[in-house]
mmCIF file of C-alpha atoms in Angstrom:
data_model
loop_
_atom_site.group_PDB
_atom_site.id
_atom_site.type_symbol
_atom_site.label_atom_id
_atom_site.label_comp_id
_atom_site.label_asym_id
_atom_site.label_seq_id
_atom_site.Cartn_x
_atom_site.Cartn_y
_atom_site.Cartn_z
ATOM 1 C CA GLU A 171 -155.323 29.685 -103.873
ATOM 2 C CA ALA A 172 -153.482 33.175 -104.338
ATOM 3 C CA ASP A 173 -149.891 33.388 -103.598
ATOM 4 C CA ILE A 174 -149.712 37.287 -103.208
ATOM 5 C CA TYR A 175 -148.256 38.859 -99.881
ATOM 6 C CA GLN A 176 -147.730 42.387 -98.811
ATOM 7 C CA THR A 177 -145.912 43.602 -95.836
ATOM 8 C CA PRO A 178 -145.624 45.329 -93.357
ATOM 9 C CA ARG A 179 -149.920 44.194 -92.331
ATOM 10 C CA TYR A 180 -150.047 47.742 -90.229
ATOM 11 C CA LEU A 181 -147.652 50.568 -89.993
ATOM 12 C CA VAL A 182 -147.973 53.722 -87.770
ATOM 13 C CA ILE A 183 -145.311 56.038 -88.977
ATOM 14 C CA GLY A 184 -144.431 59.520 -88.260
ATOM 15 C CA THR A 185 -144.636 62.988 -90.548
ATOM 16 C CA GLY A 186 -141.674 63.247 -92.596
ATOM 17 C CA LYS A 187 -140.212 59.542 -92.591
ATOM 18 C CA LYS A 188 -139.460 57.516 -95.376
ATOM 19 C CA ILE A 189 -141.321 53.712 -96.372
ATOM 20 C CA THR A 190 -141.775 51.444 -98.000
ATOM 21 C CA LEU A 191 -144.769 48.892 -98.624
ATOM 22 C CA GLU A 192 -143.597 45.453 -99.670
ATOM 23 C CA CYS A 193 -145.364 43.418 -102.353
ATOM 24 C CA SER A 194 -144.203 40.007 -103.851
ATOM 25 C CA GLN A 195 -146.365 37.474 -105.717
ATOM 26 C CA THR A 196 -145.154 33.946 -106.701
ATOM 27 C CA MET A 197 -147.458 33.330 -109.899
ATOM 28 C CA GLY A 198 -145.586 34.540 -112.602
ATOM 29 C CA HIS A 199 -147.543 37.187 -113.421
ATOM 30 C CA ASP A 200 -146.571 40.011 -115.757
ATOM 31 C CA LYS A 201 -149.235 42.269 -114.351
ATOM 32 C CA MET A 202 -149.488 43.935 -110.954
ATOM 33 C CA TYR A 203 -151.067 46.939 -109.870
ATOM 34 C CA TRP A 204 -151.315 49.630 -105.906
ATOM 35 C CA TYR A 205 -154.749 50.294 -105.419
ATOM 36 C CA GLN A 206 -155.405 52.899 -102.614
ATOM 37 C CA GLN A 207 -158.885 52.345 -100.594
ATOM 38 C CA ASP A 208 -160.046 55.374 -98.421
ATOM 39 C CA PRO A 209 -162.266 54.682 -95.375
ATOM 40 C CA GLY A 210 -165.474 54.754 -97.507
ATOM 41 C CA MET A 211 -164.120 51.322 -98.969
ATOM 42 C CA GLU A 212 -163.880 53.256 -102.444
ATOM 43 C CA LEU A 213 -160.625 51.658 -103.955
ATOM 44 C CA HIS A 214 -158.619 54.064 -106.563
ATOM 45 C CA LEU A 215 -155.657 52.355 -108.613
ATOM 46 C CA ILE A 216 -152.656 54.668 -107.552
ATOM 47 C CA HIS A 217 -149.871 52.685 -109.880
ATOM 48 C CA TYR A 218 -149.634 49.776 -112.466
ATOM 49 C CA SER A 219 -147.069 47.927 -114.236
ATOM 50 C CA TYR A 220 -147.824 45.409 -117.389
ATOM 51 C CA GLY A 221 -144.104 43.728 -116.616
ATOM 52 C CA VAL A 222 -139.935 44.215 -115.651
ATOM 53 C CA ASN A 223 -139.036 47.958 -116.083
ATOM 54 C CA SER A 224 -142.729 48.870 -117.060
ATOM 55 C CA THR A 225 -144.929 51.575 -114.638
ATOM 56 C CA GLU A 226 -147.716 53.474 -114.990
ATOM 57 C CA LYS A 227 -149.714 55.980 -113.019
ATOM 58 C CA GLY A 228 -153.358 55.386 -111.991
ATOM 59 C CA ASP A 229 -156.148 57.318 -112.283
ATOM 60 C CA LEU A 230 -155.699 58.476 -108.533
ATOM 61 C CA SER A 231 -152.416 60.880 -108.290
ATOM 62 C CA SER A 232 -150.406 59.977 -105.790
ATOM 63 C CA GLU A 233 -146.877 61.181 -104.538
ATOM 64 C CA SER A 234 -145.726 57.803 -103.912
ATOM 65 C CA THR A 235 -143.585 55.842 -106.419
ATOM 66 C CA VAL A 236 -143.363 52.318 -107.598
ATOM 67 C CA SER A 237 -140.070 49.987 -109.092
ATOM 68 C CA ARG A 238 -140.614 46.733 -111.086
ATOM 69 C CA ILE A 239 -137.121 45.560 -111.254
ATOM 70 C CA ARG A 240 -138.440 41.950 -110.793
ATOM 71 C CA THR A 241 -141.063 40.228 -112.060
ATOM 72 C CA GLU A 242 -142.446 39.130 -108.554
ATOM 73 C CA HIS A 243 -141.812 42.577 -106.357
ATOM 74 C CA PHE A 244 -143.708 45.788 -106.708
ATOM 75 C CA PRO A 245 -142.402 48.112 -104.313
ATOM 76 C CA LEU A 246 -144.413 51.243 -103.469
ATOM 77 C CA THR A 247 -142.096 53.922 -101.896
ATOM 78 C CA LEU A 248 -143.520 56.862 -100.079
ATOM 79 C CA GLU A 249 -139.990 59.560 -99.285
ATOM 80 C CA SER A 250 -141.799 61.848 -97.139
ATOM 81 C CA ALA A 251 -145.039 60.439 -94.848
ATOM 82 C CA ARG A 252 -147.825 63.131 -94.423
ATOM 83 C CA PRO A 253 -151.283 62.174 -92.326
ATOM 84 C CA SER A 254 -152.972 62.455 -95.405
ATOM 85 C CA HIS A 255 -151.081 59.287 -96.997
ATOM 86 C CA THR A 256 -153.115 57.367 -93.621
ATOM 87 C CA SER A 257 -154.828 54.530 -96.093
ATOM 88 C CA GLN A 258 -155.116 51.279 -96.729
ATOM 89 C CA TYR A 259 -153.052 50.270 -99.820
ATOM 90 C CA LEU A 260 -153.662 46.934 -101.402
ATOM 91 C CA CYS A 261 -151.233 45.647 -104.179
ATOM 92 C CA ALA A 262 -153.090 43.203 -107.060
ATOM 93 C CA SER A 263 -151.550 40.597 -109.722
ATOM 94 C CA SER A 264 -153.058 38.986 -113.165
ATOM 95 C CA SER A 265 -151.143 36.940 -115.595
ATOM 96 C CA ASP A 266 -152.679 37.722 -118.693
ATOM 97 C CA ARG A 267 -155.199 40.480 -119.920
ATOM 98 C CA ASN A 268 -158.614 41.116 -118.657
ATOM 99 C CA THR A 269 -157.953 38.081 -115.984
ATOM 100 C CA GLU A 270 -159.234 38.317 -112.519
ATOM 101 C CA ALA A 271 -156.812 40.456 -110.139
ATOM 102 C CA PHE A 272 -155.351 38.635 -107.169
ATOM 103 C CA PHE A 273 -155.007 40.565 -104.062
ATOM 104 C CA GLY A 274 -152.805 40.799 -101.114
ATOM 105 C CA GLN A 275 -154.462 40.948 -97.730
ATOM 106 C CA GLY A 276 -153.558 44.959 -97.762
ATOM 107 C CA THR A 277 -151.091 47.467 -95.466
ATOM 108 C CA ARG A 278 -152.843 49.809 -93.331
ATOM 109 C CA LEU A 279 -150.993 52.810 -92.812
ATOM 110 C CA THR A 280 -151.522 55.448 -90.139
ATOM 111 C CA VAL A 281 -149.067 58.429 -90.527
ATOM 112 C CA VAL A 282 -148.977 60.506 -87.145
ATOM 113 C CA ALA B 3 -164.245 56.002 -119.907
ATOM 114 C CA GLN B 4 -165.665 53.318 -118.303
ATOM 115 C CA LYS B 5 -167.406 53.931 -114.986
ATOM 116 C CA VAL B 6 -168.485 51.408 -112.350
ATOM 117 C CA THR B 7 -171.751 52.761 -110.126
ATOM 118 C CA GLN B 8 -173.091 50.832 -107.187
ATOM 119 C CA ALA B 9 -175.784 52.711 -105.867
ATOM 120 C CA GLN B 10 -176.196 50.887 -102.906
ATOM 121 C CA THR B 11 -173.803 51.864 -100.094
ATOM 122 C CA GLU B 12 -175.377 49.682 -97.078
ATOM 123 C CA ILE B 13 -177.647 47.051 -96.981
ATOM 124 C CA SER B 14 -178.493 45.434 -94.213
ATOM 125 C CA VAL B 15 -181.077 42.118 -94.107
ATOM 126 C CA VAL B 16 -181.534 39.201 -91.480
ATOM 127 C CA GLU B 17 -180.352 35.891 -91.837
ATOM 128 C CA LYS B 18 -181.765 33.964 -94.667
ATOM 129 C CA GLU B 19 -183.515 37.070 -97.054
ATOM 130 C CA ASP B 20 -182.066 37.094 -100.413
ATOM 131 C CA VAL B 21 -180.504 40.276 -101.222
ATOM 132 C CA THR B 22 -179.362 41.678 -104.373
ATOM 133 C CA LEU B 23 -176.155 43.871 -105.290
ATOM 134 C CA ASP B 24 -176.315 46.242 -108.417
ATOM 135 C CA CYS B 25 -174.109 47.130 -110.436
ATOM 136 C CA VAL B 26 -174.330 49.198 -113.457
ATOM 137 C CA TYR B 27 -171.509 50.312 -115.873
ATOM 138 C CA GLU B 28 -170.426 52.349 -118.545
ATOM 139 C CA THR B 29 -168.144 51.954 -120.985
ATOM 140 C CA ARG B 30 -167.904 52.376 -125.135
ATOM 141 C CA ASP B 31 -165.815 49.329 -125.650
ATOM 142 C CA THR B 32 -167.862 46.707 -127.459
ATOM 143 C CA THR B 33 -165.507 43.517 -125.155
ATOM 144 C CA TYR B 34 -165.129 44.051 -121.848
ATOM 145 C CA TYR B 35 -165.232 41.840 -118.739
ATOM 146 C CA LEU B 36 -166.974 42.008 -115.456
ATOM 147 C CA PHE B 37 -166.194 40.916 -112.121
ATOM 148 C CA TRP B 38 -167.481 40.906 -108.619
ATOM 149 C CA TYR B 39 -165.301 40.555 -105.360
ATOM 150 C CA LYS B 40 -166.061 40.235 -102.591
ATOM 151 C CA GLN B 41 -164.248 41.724 -98.892
ATOM 152 C CA PRO B 42 -164.774 40.457 -95.805
ATOM 153 C CA PRO B 43 -163.391 42.533 -92.444
ATOM 154 C CA SER B 44 -159.988 40.777 -92.711
ATOM 155 C CA GLY B 45 -159.519 42.771 -95.231
ATOM 156 C CA GLU B 46 -158.480 41.075 -98.533
ATOM 157 C CA LEU B 47 -160.469 41.159 -101.948
ATOM 158 C CA VAL B 48 -161.150 37.495 -102.571
ATOM 159 C CA PHE B 49 -162.235 36.879 -106.781
ATOM 160 C CA LEU B 50 -166.069 35.813 -106.869
ATOM 161 C CA ILE B 51 -166.699 35.750 -110.487
ATOM 162 C CA ARG B 52 -165.833 36.882 -113.876
ATOM 163 C CA ARG B 53 -168.005 37.257 -117.413
ATOM 164 C CA ASN B 54 -167.339 39.065 -120.545
ATOM 165 C CA SER B 55 -169.251 40.790 -122.313
ATOM 166 C CA PHE B 56 -170.387 38.098 -124.883
ATOM 167 C CA ASP B 57 -171.270 35.903 -122.630
ATOM 168 C CA GLU B 58 -174.541 36.793 -121.226
ATOM 169 C CA GLN B 59 -176.310 33.727 -119.597
ATOM 170 C CA ASN B 60 -176.346 33.871 -116.169
ATOM 171 C CA GLU B 61 -174.021 32.173 -113.428
ATOM 172 C CA ILE B 62 -175.278 30.370 -110.332
ATOM 173 C CA SER B 63 -172.601 28.719 -107.275
ATOM 174 C CA GLY B 64 -174.040 27.915 -105.314
ATOM 175 C CA ARG B 65 -176.758 30.406 -103.120
ATOM 176 C CA TYR B 66 -174.714 33.353 -105.223
ATOM 177 C CA SER B 67 -175.506 33.858 -108.760
ATOM 178 C CA TRP B 68 -175.089 36.705 -111.664
ATOM 179 C CA ASN B 69 -177.459 38.578 -113.869
ATOM 180 C CA PHE B 70 -175.779 39.884 -116.524
ATOM 181 C CA GLN B 71 -177.874 42.486 -118.832
ATOM 182 C CA LYS B 72 -175.603 44.138 -121.688
ATOM 183 C CA SER B 73 -179.504 46.237 -122.413
ATOM 184 C CA THR B 74 -179.299 47.421 -118.973
ATOM 185 C CA SER B 75 -175.360 47.732 -118.841
ATOM 186 C CA SER B 76 -176.094 45.722 -115.488
ATOM 187 C CA PHE B 77 -174.389 42.603 -113.918
ATOM 188 C CA ASN B 78 -176.254 42.239 -110.598
ATOM 189 C CA PHE B 79 -175.080 39.724 -108.074
ATOM 190 C CA THR B 80 -177.911 38.033 -105.877
ATOM 191 C CA ILE B 81 -177.405 36.057 -102.905
ATOM 192 C CA THR B 82 -179.897 33.221 -101.230
ATOM 193 C CA ALA B 83 -180.826 32.582 -98.108
ATOM 194 C CA SER B 84 -178.193 34.930 -96.726
ATOM 195 C CA GLN B 85 -175.790 33.890 -93.419
ATOM 196 C CA VAL B 86 -173.664 36.017 -90.987
ATOM 197 C CA VAL B 87 -170.058 34.775 -93.281
ATOM 198 C CA ASP B 88 -171.576 36.981 -95.989
ATOM 199 C CA SER B 89 -170.844 40.121 -94.350
ATOM 200 C CA ALA B 90 -168.381 42.069 -96.454
ATOM 201 C CA VAL B 91 -168.398 44.474 -98.814
ATOM 202 C CA TYR B 92 -168.933 43.916 -102.242
ATOM 203 C CA PHE B 93 -167.485 45.355 -105.394
ATOM 204 C CA CYS B 94 -168.314 45.316 -108.701
ATOM 205 C CA ALA B 95 -164.993 46.087 -111.105
ATOM 206 C CA LEU B 96 -165.018 46.700 -114.868
ATOM 207 C CA SER B 97 -161.664 46.358 -117.636
ATOM 208 C CA GLU B 98 -161.563 47.128 -120.588
ATOM 209 C CA TYR B 99 -159.779 45.020 -123.643
ATOM 210 C CA GLY B 100 -159.046 47.610 -126.434
ATOM 211 C CA GLY B 101 -158.316 50.240 -123.336
ATOM 212 C CA SER B 102 -155.405 49.814 -120.597
ATOM 213 C CA GLU B 103 -156.886 47.091 -118.832
ATOM 214 C CA LYS B 104 -157.244 48.893 -115.919
ATOM 215 C CA LEU B 105 -159.477 47.368 -113.556
ATOM 216 C CA VAL B 106 -161.985 50.249 -112.446
ATOM 217 C CA PHE B 107 -164.186 49.672 -109.437
ATOM 218 C CA GLY B 108 -167.592 50.946 -108.266
ATOM 219 C CA LYS B 109 -167.222 52.073 -104.301
ATOM 220 C CA GLY B 110 -168.949 49.062 -103.297
ATOM 221 C CA THR B 111 -171.862 47.844 -101.211
ATOM 222 C CA LYS B 112 -171.556 46.721 -97.656
ATOM 223 C CA LEU B 113 -173.652 43.892 -96.420
ATOM 224 C CA THR B 114 -174.682 42.936 -93.274
ATOM 225 C CA VAL B 115 -176.222 40.342 -92.600
ATOM 226 C CA ASN B 116 -177.804 39.503 -88.633
ATOM 227 C CA PRO B 117 -178.846 36.563 -86.710
#
């Protein structure tokens, strides 16, 4: 059973607001990831981290930022939300290189 | 660069039919890992299987089976005697050992099993 949690599950927010999507895991995994999933289902890697104080941008350019101050916590922040940010955001973690990633339930963000 | 192609966008079957989901991958690495995930309507991705590039044995787990063929760069997934609960989006994914270890996904195949 994976222990990775995302909050909130659903968020509707106005344009221009600053938001932070939370992701926490209790498995002690070094690697964490953020994926953006568009309505057409495709998953795009937007950020990843190999450990504390390590963050890298993924394959899809994103206006969001991430931080990794603690192993278990990998929050994603949007300084000024726009309707184009409307999407599902999935957080994941893995223990070692090339092992399976465990996913949270996702945050469905709607910017109006 | 690594790439995963799932050519079937949507598949619809009637319960008890067998169904195969196709996955074709591209990589320059000789060591790599392939995965299948299931995404039910609730939204989370559920891990199904991981296979490394040196293990070409087919795998069977209950009604699920996987056929890995390096010669055709394919890692297909078959559900035997499908059930309504199998309805979900299924993703194939690839990570390279020598690369950044990023997990790259195909676009997914939406499977609908009708009663």
